[in-house]
PDB file of C-alpha atoms and ligand atoms in Angstrom:
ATOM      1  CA  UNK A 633     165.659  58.839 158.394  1.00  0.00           C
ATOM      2  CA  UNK A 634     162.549  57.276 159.954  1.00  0.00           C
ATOM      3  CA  UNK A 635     159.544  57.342 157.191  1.00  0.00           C
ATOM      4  CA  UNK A 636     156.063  56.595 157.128  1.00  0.00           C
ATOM      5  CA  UNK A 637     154.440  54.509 154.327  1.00  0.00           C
ATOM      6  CA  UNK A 638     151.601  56.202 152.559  1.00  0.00           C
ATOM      7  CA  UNK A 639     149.318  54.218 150.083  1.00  0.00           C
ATOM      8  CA  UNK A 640     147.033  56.054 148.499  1.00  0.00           C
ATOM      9  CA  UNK A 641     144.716  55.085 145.818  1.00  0.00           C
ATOM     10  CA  UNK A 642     144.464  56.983 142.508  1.00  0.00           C
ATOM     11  CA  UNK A 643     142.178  57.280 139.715  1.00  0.00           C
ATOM     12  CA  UNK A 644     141.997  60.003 136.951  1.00  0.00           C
ATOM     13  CA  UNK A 645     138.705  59.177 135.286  1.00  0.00           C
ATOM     14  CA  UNK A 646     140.016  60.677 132.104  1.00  0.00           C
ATOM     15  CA  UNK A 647     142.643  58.621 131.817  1.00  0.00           C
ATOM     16  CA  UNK A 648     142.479  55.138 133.482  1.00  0.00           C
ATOM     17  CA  UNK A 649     140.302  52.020 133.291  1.00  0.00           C
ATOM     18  CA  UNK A 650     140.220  51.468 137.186  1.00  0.00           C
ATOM     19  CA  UNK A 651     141.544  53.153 140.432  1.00  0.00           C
ATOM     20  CA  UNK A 652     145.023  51.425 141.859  1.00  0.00           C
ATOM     21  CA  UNK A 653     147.324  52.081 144.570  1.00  0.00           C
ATOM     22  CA  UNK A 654     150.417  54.314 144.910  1.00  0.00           C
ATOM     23  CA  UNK A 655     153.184  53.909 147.600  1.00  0.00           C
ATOM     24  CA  UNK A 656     154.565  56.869 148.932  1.00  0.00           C
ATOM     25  CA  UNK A 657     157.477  57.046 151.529  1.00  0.00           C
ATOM     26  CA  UNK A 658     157.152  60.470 154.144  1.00  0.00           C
ATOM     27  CA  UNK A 659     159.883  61.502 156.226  1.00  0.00           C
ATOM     28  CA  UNK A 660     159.261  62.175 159.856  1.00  0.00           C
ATOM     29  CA  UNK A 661     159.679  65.742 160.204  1.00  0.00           C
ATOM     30  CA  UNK A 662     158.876  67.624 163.050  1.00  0.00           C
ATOM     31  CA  UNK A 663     156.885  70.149 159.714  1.00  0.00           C
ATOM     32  CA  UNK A 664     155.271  66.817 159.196  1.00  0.00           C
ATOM     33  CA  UNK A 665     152.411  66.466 161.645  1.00  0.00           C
ATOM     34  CA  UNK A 666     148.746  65.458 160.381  1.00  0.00           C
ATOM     35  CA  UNK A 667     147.994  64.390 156.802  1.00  0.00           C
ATOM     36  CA  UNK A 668     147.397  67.320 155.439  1.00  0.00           C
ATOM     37  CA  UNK A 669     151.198  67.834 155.862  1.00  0.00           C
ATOM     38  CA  UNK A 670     151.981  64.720 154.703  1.00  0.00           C
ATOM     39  CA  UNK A 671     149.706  64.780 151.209  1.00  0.00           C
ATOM     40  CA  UNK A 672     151.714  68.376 150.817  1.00  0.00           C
ATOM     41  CA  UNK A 673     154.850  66.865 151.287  1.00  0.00           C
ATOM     42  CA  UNK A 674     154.429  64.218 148.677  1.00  0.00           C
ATOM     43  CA  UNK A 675     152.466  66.679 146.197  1.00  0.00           C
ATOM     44  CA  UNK A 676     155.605  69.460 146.656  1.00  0.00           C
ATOM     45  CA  UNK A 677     158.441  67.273 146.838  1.00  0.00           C
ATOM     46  CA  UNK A 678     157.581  63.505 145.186  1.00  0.00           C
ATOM     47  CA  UNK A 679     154.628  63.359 142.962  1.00  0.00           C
ATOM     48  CA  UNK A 680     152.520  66.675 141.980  1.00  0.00           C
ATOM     49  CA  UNK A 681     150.270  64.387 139.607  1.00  0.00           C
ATOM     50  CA  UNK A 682     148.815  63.677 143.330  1.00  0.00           C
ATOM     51  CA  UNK A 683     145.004  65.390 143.872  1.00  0.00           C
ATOM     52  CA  UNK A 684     143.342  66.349 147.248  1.00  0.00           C
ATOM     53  CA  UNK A 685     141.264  68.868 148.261  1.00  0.00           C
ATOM     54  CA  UNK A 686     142.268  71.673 151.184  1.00  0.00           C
ATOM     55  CA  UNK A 687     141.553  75.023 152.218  1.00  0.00           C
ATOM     56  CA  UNK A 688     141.051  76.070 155.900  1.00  0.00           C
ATOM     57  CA  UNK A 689     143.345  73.667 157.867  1.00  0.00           C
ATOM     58  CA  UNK A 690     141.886  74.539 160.650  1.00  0.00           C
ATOM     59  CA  UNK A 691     138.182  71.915 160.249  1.00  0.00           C
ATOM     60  CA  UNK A 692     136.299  74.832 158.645  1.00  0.00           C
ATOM     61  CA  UNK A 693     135.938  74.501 155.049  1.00  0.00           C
ATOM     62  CA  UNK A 694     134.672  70.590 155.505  1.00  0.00           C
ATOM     63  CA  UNK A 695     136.951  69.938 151.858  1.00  0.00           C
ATOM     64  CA  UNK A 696     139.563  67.087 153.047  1.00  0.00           C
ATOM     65  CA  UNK A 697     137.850  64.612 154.489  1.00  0.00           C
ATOM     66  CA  UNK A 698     139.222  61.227 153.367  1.00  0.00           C
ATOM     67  CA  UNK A 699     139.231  57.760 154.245  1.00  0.00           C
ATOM     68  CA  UNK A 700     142.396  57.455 156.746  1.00  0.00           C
ATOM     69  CA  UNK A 701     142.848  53.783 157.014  1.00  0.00           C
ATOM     70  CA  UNK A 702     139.231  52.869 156.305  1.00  0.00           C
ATOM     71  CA  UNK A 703     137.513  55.513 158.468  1.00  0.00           C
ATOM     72  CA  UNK A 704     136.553  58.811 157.325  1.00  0.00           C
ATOM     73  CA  UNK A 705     138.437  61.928 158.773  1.00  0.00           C
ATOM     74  CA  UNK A 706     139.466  65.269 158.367  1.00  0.00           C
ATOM     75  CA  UNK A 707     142.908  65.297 156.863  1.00  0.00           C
ATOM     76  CA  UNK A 708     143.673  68.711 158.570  1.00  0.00           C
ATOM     77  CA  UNK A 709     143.138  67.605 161.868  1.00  0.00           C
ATOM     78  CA  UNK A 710     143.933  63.959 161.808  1.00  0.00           C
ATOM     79  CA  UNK A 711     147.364  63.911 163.732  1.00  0.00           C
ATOM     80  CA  UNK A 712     149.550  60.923 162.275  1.00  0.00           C
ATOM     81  CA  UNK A 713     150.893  59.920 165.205  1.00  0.00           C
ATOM     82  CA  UNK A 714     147.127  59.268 166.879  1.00  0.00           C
ATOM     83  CA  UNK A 715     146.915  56.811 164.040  1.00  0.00           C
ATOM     84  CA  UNK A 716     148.687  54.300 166.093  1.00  0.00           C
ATOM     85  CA  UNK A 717     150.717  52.877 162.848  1.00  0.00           C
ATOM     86  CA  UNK A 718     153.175  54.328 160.539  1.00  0.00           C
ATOM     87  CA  UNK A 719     151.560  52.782 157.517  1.00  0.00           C
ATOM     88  CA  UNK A 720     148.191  54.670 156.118  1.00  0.00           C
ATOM     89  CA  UNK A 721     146.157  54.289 153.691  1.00  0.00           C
ATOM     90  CA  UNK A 722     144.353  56.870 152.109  1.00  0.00           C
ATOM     91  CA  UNK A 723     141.243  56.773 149.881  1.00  0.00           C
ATOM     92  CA  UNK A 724     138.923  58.944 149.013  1.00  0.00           C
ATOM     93  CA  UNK A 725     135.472  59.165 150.836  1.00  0.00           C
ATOM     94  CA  UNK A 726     132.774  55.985 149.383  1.00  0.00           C
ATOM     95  CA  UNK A 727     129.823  56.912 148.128  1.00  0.00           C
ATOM     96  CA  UNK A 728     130.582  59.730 146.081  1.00  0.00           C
ATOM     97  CA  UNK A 729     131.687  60.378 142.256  1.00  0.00           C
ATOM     98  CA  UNK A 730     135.293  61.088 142.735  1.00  0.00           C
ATOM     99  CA  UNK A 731     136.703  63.631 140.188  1.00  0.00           C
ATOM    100  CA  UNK A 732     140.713  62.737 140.927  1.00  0.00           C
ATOM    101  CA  UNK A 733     142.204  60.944 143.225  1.00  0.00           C
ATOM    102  CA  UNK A 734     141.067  62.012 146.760  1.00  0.00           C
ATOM    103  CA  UNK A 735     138.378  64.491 145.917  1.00  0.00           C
ATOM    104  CA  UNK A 736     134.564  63.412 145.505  1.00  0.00           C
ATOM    105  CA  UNK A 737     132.316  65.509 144.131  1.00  0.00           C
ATOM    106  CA  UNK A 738     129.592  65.846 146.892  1.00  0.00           C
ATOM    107  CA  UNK A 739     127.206  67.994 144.609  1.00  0.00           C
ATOM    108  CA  UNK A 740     124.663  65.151 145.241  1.00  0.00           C
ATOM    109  CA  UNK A 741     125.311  65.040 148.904  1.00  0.00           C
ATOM    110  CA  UNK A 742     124.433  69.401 149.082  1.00  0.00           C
ATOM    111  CA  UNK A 743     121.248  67.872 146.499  1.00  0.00           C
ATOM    112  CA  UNK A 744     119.960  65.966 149.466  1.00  0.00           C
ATOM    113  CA  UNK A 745     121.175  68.628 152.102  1.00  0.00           C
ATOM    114  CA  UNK A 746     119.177  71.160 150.324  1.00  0.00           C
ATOM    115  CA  UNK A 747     116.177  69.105 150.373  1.00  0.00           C
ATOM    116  CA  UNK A 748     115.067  70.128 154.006  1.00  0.00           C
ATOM    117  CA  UNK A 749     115.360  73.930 153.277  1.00  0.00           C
ATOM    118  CA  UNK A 750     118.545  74.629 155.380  1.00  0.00           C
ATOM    119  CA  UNK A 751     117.621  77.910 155.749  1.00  0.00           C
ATOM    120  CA  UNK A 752     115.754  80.213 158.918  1.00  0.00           C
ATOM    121  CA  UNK A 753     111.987  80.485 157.639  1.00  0.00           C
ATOM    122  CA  UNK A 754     110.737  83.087 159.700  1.00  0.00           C
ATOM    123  CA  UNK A 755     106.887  84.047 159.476  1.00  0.00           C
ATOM    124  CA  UNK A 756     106.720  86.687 163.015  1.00  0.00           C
ATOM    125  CA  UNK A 757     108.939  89.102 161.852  1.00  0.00           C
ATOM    126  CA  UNK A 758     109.586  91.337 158.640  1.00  0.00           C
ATOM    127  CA  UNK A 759     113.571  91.061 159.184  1.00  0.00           C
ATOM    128  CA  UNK A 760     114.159  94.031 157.474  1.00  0.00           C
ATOM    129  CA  UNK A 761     112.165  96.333 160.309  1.00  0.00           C
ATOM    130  CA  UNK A 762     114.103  94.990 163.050  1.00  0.00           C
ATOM    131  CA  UNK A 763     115.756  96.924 165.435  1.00  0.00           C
ATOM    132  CA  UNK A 764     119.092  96.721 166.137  1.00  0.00           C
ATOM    133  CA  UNK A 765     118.271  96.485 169.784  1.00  0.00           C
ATOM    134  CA  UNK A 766     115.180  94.222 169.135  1.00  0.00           C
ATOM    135  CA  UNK A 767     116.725  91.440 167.307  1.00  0.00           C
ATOM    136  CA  UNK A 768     115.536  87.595 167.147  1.00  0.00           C
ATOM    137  CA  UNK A 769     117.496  86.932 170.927  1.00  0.00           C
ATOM    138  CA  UNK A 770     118.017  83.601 172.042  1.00  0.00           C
ATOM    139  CA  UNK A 771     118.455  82.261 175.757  1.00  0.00           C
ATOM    140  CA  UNK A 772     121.047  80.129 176.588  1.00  0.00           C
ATOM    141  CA  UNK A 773     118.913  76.698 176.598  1.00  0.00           C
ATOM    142  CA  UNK A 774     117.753  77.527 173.286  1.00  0.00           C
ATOM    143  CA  UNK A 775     121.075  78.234 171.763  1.00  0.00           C
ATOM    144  CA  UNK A 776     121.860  74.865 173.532  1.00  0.00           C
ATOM    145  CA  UNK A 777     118.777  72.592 171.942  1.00  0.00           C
ATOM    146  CA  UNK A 778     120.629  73.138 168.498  1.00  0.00           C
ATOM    147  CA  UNK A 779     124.347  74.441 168.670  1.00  0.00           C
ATOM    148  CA  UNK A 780     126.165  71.192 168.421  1.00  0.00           C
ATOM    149  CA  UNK A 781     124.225  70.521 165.326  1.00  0.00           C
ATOM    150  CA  UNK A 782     125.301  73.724 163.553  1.00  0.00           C
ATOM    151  CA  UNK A 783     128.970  72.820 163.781  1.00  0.00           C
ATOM    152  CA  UNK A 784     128.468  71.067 161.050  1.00  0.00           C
ATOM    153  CA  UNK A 785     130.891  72.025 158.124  1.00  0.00           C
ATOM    154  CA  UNK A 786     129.280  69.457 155.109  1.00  0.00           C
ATOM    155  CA  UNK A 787     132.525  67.579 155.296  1.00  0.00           C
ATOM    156  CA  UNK A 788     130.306  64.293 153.807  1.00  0.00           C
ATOM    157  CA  UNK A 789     131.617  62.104 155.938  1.00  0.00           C
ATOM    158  CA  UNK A 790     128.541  60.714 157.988  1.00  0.00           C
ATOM    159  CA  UNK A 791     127.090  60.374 155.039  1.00  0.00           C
ATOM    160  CA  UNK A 792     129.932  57.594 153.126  1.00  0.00           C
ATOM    161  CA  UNK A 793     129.420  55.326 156.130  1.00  0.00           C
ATOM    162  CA  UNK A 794     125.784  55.392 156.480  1.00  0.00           C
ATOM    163  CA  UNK A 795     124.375  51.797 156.051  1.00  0.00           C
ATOM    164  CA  UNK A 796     120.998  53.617 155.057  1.00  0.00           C
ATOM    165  CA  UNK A 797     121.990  55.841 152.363  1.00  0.00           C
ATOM    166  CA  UNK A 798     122.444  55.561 148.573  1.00  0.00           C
ATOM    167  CA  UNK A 799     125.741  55.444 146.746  1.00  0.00           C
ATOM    168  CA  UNK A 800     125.985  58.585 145.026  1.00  0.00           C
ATOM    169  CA  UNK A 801     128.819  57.668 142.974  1.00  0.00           C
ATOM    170  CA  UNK A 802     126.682  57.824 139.413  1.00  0.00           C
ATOM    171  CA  UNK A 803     125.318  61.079 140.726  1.00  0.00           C
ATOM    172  CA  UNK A 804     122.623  61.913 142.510  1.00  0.00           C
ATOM    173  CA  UNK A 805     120.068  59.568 143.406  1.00  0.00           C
ATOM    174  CA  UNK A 806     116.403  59.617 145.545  1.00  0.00           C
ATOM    175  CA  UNK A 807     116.388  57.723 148.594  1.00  0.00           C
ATOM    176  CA  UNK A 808     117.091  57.884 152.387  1.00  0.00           C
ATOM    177  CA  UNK A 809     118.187  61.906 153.203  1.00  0.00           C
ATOM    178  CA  UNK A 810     120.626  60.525 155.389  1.00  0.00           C
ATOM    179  CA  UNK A 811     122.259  61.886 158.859  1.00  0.00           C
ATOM    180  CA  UNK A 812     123.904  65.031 157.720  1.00  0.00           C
ATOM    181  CA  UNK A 813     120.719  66.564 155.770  1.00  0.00           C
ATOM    182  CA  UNK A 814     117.938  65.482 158.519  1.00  0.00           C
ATOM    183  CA  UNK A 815     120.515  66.882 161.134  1.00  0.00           C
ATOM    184  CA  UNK A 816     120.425  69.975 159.826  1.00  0.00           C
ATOM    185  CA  UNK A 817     116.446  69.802 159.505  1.00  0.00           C
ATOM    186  CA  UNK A 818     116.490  69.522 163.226  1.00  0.00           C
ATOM    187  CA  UNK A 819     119.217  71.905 163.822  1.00  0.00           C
ATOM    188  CA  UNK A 820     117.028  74.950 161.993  1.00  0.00           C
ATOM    189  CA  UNK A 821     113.582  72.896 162.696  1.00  0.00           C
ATOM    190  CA  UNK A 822     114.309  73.602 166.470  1.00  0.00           C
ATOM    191  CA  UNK A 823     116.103  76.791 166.406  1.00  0.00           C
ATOM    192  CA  UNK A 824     113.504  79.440 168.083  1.00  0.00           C
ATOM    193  CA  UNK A 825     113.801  81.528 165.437  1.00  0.00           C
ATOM    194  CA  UNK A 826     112.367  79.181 163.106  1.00  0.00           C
ATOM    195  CA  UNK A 827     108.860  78.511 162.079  1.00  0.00           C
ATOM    196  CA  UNK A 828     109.375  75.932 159.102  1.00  0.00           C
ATOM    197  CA  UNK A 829     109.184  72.443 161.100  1.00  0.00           C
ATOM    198  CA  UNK A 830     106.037  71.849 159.078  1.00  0.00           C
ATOM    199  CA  UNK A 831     107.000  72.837 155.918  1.00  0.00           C
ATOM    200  CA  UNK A 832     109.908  70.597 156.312  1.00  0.00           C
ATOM    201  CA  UNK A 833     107.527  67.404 157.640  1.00  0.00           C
ATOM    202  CA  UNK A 834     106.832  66.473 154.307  1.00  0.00           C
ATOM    203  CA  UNK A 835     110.185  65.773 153.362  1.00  0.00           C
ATOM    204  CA  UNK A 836     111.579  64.316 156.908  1.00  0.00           C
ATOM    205  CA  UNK A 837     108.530  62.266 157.716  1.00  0.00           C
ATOM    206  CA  UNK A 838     108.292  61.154 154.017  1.00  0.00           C
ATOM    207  CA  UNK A 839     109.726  57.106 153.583  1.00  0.00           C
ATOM    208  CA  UNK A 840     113.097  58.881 152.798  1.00  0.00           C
ATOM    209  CA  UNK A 841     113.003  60.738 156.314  1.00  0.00           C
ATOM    210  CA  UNK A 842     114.161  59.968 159.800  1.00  0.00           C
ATOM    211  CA  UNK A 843     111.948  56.225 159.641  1.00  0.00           C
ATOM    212  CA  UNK A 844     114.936  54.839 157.490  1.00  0.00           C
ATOM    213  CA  UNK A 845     117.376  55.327 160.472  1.00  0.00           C
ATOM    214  CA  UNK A 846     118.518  52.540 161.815  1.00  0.00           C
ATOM    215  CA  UNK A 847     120.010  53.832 164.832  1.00  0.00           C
ATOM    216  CA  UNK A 848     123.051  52.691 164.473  1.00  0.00           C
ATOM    217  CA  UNK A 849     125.081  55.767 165.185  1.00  0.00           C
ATOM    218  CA  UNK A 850     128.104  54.792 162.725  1.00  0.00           C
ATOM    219  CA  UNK A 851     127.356  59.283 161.502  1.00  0.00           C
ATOM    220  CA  UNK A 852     127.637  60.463 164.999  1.00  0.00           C
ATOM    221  CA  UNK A 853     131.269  57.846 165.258  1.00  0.00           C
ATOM    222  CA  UNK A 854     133.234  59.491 162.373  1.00  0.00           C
ATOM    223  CA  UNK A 855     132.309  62.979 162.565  1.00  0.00           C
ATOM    224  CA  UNK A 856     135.706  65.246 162.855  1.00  0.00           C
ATOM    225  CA  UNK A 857     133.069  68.250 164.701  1.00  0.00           C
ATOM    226  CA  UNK A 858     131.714  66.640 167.438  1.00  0.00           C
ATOM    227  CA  UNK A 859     128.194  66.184 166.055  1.00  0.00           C
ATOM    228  CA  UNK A 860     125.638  63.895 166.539  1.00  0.00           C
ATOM    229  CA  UNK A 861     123.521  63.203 163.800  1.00  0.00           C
ATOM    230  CA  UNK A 862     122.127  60.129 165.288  1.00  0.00           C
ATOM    231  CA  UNK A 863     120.878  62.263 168.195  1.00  0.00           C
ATOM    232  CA  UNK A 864     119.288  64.493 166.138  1.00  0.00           C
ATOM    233  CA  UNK A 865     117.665  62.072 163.839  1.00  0.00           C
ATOM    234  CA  UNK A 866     116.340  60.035 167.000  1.00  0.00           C
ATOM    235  CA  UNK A 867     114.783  64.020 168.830  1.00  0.00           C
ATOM    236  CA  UNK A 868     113.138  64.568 165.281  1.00  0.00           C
ATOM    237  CA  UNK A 869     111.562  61.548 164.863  1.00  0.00           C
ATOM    238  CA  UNK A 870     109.996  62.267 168.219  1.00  0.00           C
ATOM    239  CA  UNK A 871     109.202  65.644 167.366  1.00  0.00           C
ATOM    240  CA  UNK A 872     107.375  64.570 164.105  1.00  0.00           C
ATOM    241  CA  UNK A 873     105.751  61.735 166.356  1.00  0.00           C
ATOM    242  CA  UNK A 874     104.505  63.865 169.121  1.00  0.00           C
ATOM    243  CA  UNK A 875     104.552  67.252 168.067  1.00  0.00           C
ATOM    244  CA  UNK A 876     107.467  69.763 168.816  1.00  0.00           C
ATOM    245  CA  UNK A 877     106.818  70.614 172.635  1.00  0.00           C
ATOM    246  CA  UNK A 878     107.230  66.792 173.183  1.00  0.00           C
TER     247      UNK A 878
HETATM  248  S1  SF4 B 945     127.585  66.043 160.611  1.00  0.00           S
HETATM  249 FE1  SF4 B 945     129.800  65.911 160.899  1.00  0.00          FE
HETATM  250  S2  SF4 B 945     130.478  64.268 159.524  1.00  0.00           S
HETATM  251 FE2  SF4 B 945     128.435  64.907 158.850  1.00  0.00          FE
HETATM  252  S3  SF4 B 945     128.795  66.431 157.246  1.00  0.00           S
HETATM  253 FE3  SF4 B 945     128.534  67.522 159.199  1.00  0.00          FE
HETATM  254  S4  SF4 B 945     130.615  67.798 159.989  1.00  0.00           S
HETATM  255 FE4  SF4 B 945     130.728  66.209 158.400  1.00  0.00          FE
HETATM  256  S1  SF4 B 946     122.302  56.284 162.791  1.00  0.00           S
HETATM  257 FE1  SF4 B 946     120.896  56.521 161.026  1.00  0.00          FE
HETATM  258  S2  SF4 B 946     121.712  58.267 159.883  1.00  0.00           S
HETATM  259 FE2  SF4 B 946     123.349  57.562 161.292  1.00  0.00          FE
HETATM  260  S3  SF4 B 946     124.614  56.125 160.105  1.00  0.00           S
HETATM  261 FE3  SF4 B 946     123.030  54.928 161.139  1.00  0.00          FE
HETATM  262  S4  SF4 B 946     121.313  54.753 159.689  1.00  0.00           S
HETATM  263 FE4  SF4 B 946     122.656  56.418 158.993  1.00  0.00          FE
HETATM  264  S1  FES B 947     141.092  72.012 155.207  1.00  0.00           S
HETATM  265 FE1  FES B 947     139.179  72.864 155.826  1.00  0.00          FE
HETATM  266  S2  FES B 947     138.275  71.307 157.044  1.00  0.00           S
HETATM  267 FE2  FES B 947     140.238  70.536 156.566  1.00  0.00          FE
END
């Protein structure tokens, strides 16, 4: 039967000196279609030692993105035969602490993410008084200035190829924000129901804000939900330029 060849690399802190590689052989079954499938078929029916992280399949949860020969990507959604090759490598995402095997512990990437209050500060209205038929109502163009940006599902995968950003793999540590943190600053900063741009500015103007951005748009190039984080780091530095109207 026609296989594909899956080397992944492996590491159990607790038990050995340095990561290596493992060679696994994957029949092609028509069951057997992205690499989500493929890491369940090894961990049910070869090698259940084997760790990875999973829970929506459907590029909810943001929990299995991986590096899929070299490039981030979400293992639910990543289609093996779009891959071009049957050989893959798979290793977990860079940057982060990884716990076993394929999962990274991206506590210090939600550190950073929490940093620009991710969260609708609203100063008009006592939420509680609202009326059901007087709610916070949006138009259409502002749903639009900040919908693509709220797709995001903290996969963590702009932020292991960001040239700009720290390697969090001691733990957490101060620095650039980086793409997925500052694109959610503009995603609530410019949501009309907001009112905390300012009380963000100190953080995303600061020398770890949107200025460290090179522009390179490597964020925006692996990310499985169609976001842009360059965009959005490029339309806040404006905004904290010129003022919000800008
Ligand atoms: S912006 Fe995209 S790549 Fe970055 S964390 Fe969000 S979903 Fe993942
Ligand atoms: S465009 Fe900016 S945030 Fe995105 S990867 Fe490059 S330096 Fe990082
Ligand atoms: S399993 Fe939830 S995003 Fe892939």
């Amino acid at each position: 039967m026609a296989e594909y060849t899956f080397t992944i690399r492996r590491f159990n802190p607790a038990e050995d000196k340095e990561p290596y590689e493992k060679v696994y052989k994957v029949p092609k079954l028509a069951s057997i279609v992205t690499i989500l499938d493929a890491l369940n078929y090894i961990k049910e029916n070869v090698d259940s030692s084997l760790s990875y992280r999973h829970s929506c399949r459907m590029a909810i949860c943001g929990s299995c993105a991986v590096r899929v020969n070299g490039k981030p990507a979400l293992a639910c959604i990543t289609k093996i035969v779009h891959l071009g090759t049957d050989s893959i490598k798979l290793e977990p995402l860079a940057k982060y602490p990884v716990i076993k095997d394929l999962v990274v512990d991206l506590e210090p990437f939600f550190e950073k993410h929490k940093a620009v209050k991710p969260f609708l500060i609203n100063k008009k209205e006592n939420i509680s008084t609202i009326e059901p038929d007087s709610e916070l109502k949006q138009t259409p163009e502002e749903l639009e200035l900040y919908l693509q940006f709220a797709y995001c599902i903290k996969c963590g995968s702009c932020y292991s190829v960001c040239m700009g950003t720290p390697d969090l793999s001691e733990g957490f540590k101060e620095g650039f924000l980086g793409p997925q943190a500052l694109a959610q600053a503009y995603r609530y900063s410019f949501d009309s129901r907001d009112d905390g741009f300012e009380e963000r500015l100190d953080v995303v103007a600061s020398p770890e804000g949107v200025f460290r951005c090179h522009f390179a748009a490597s964020c925006s190039a692996v990310c499985g939900k169609g976001c842009d984080p360059a965009l959005a780091l490029q339309l806040l530095r404006r905004a904290v330029l010129f003022g919000k109207k800008h």
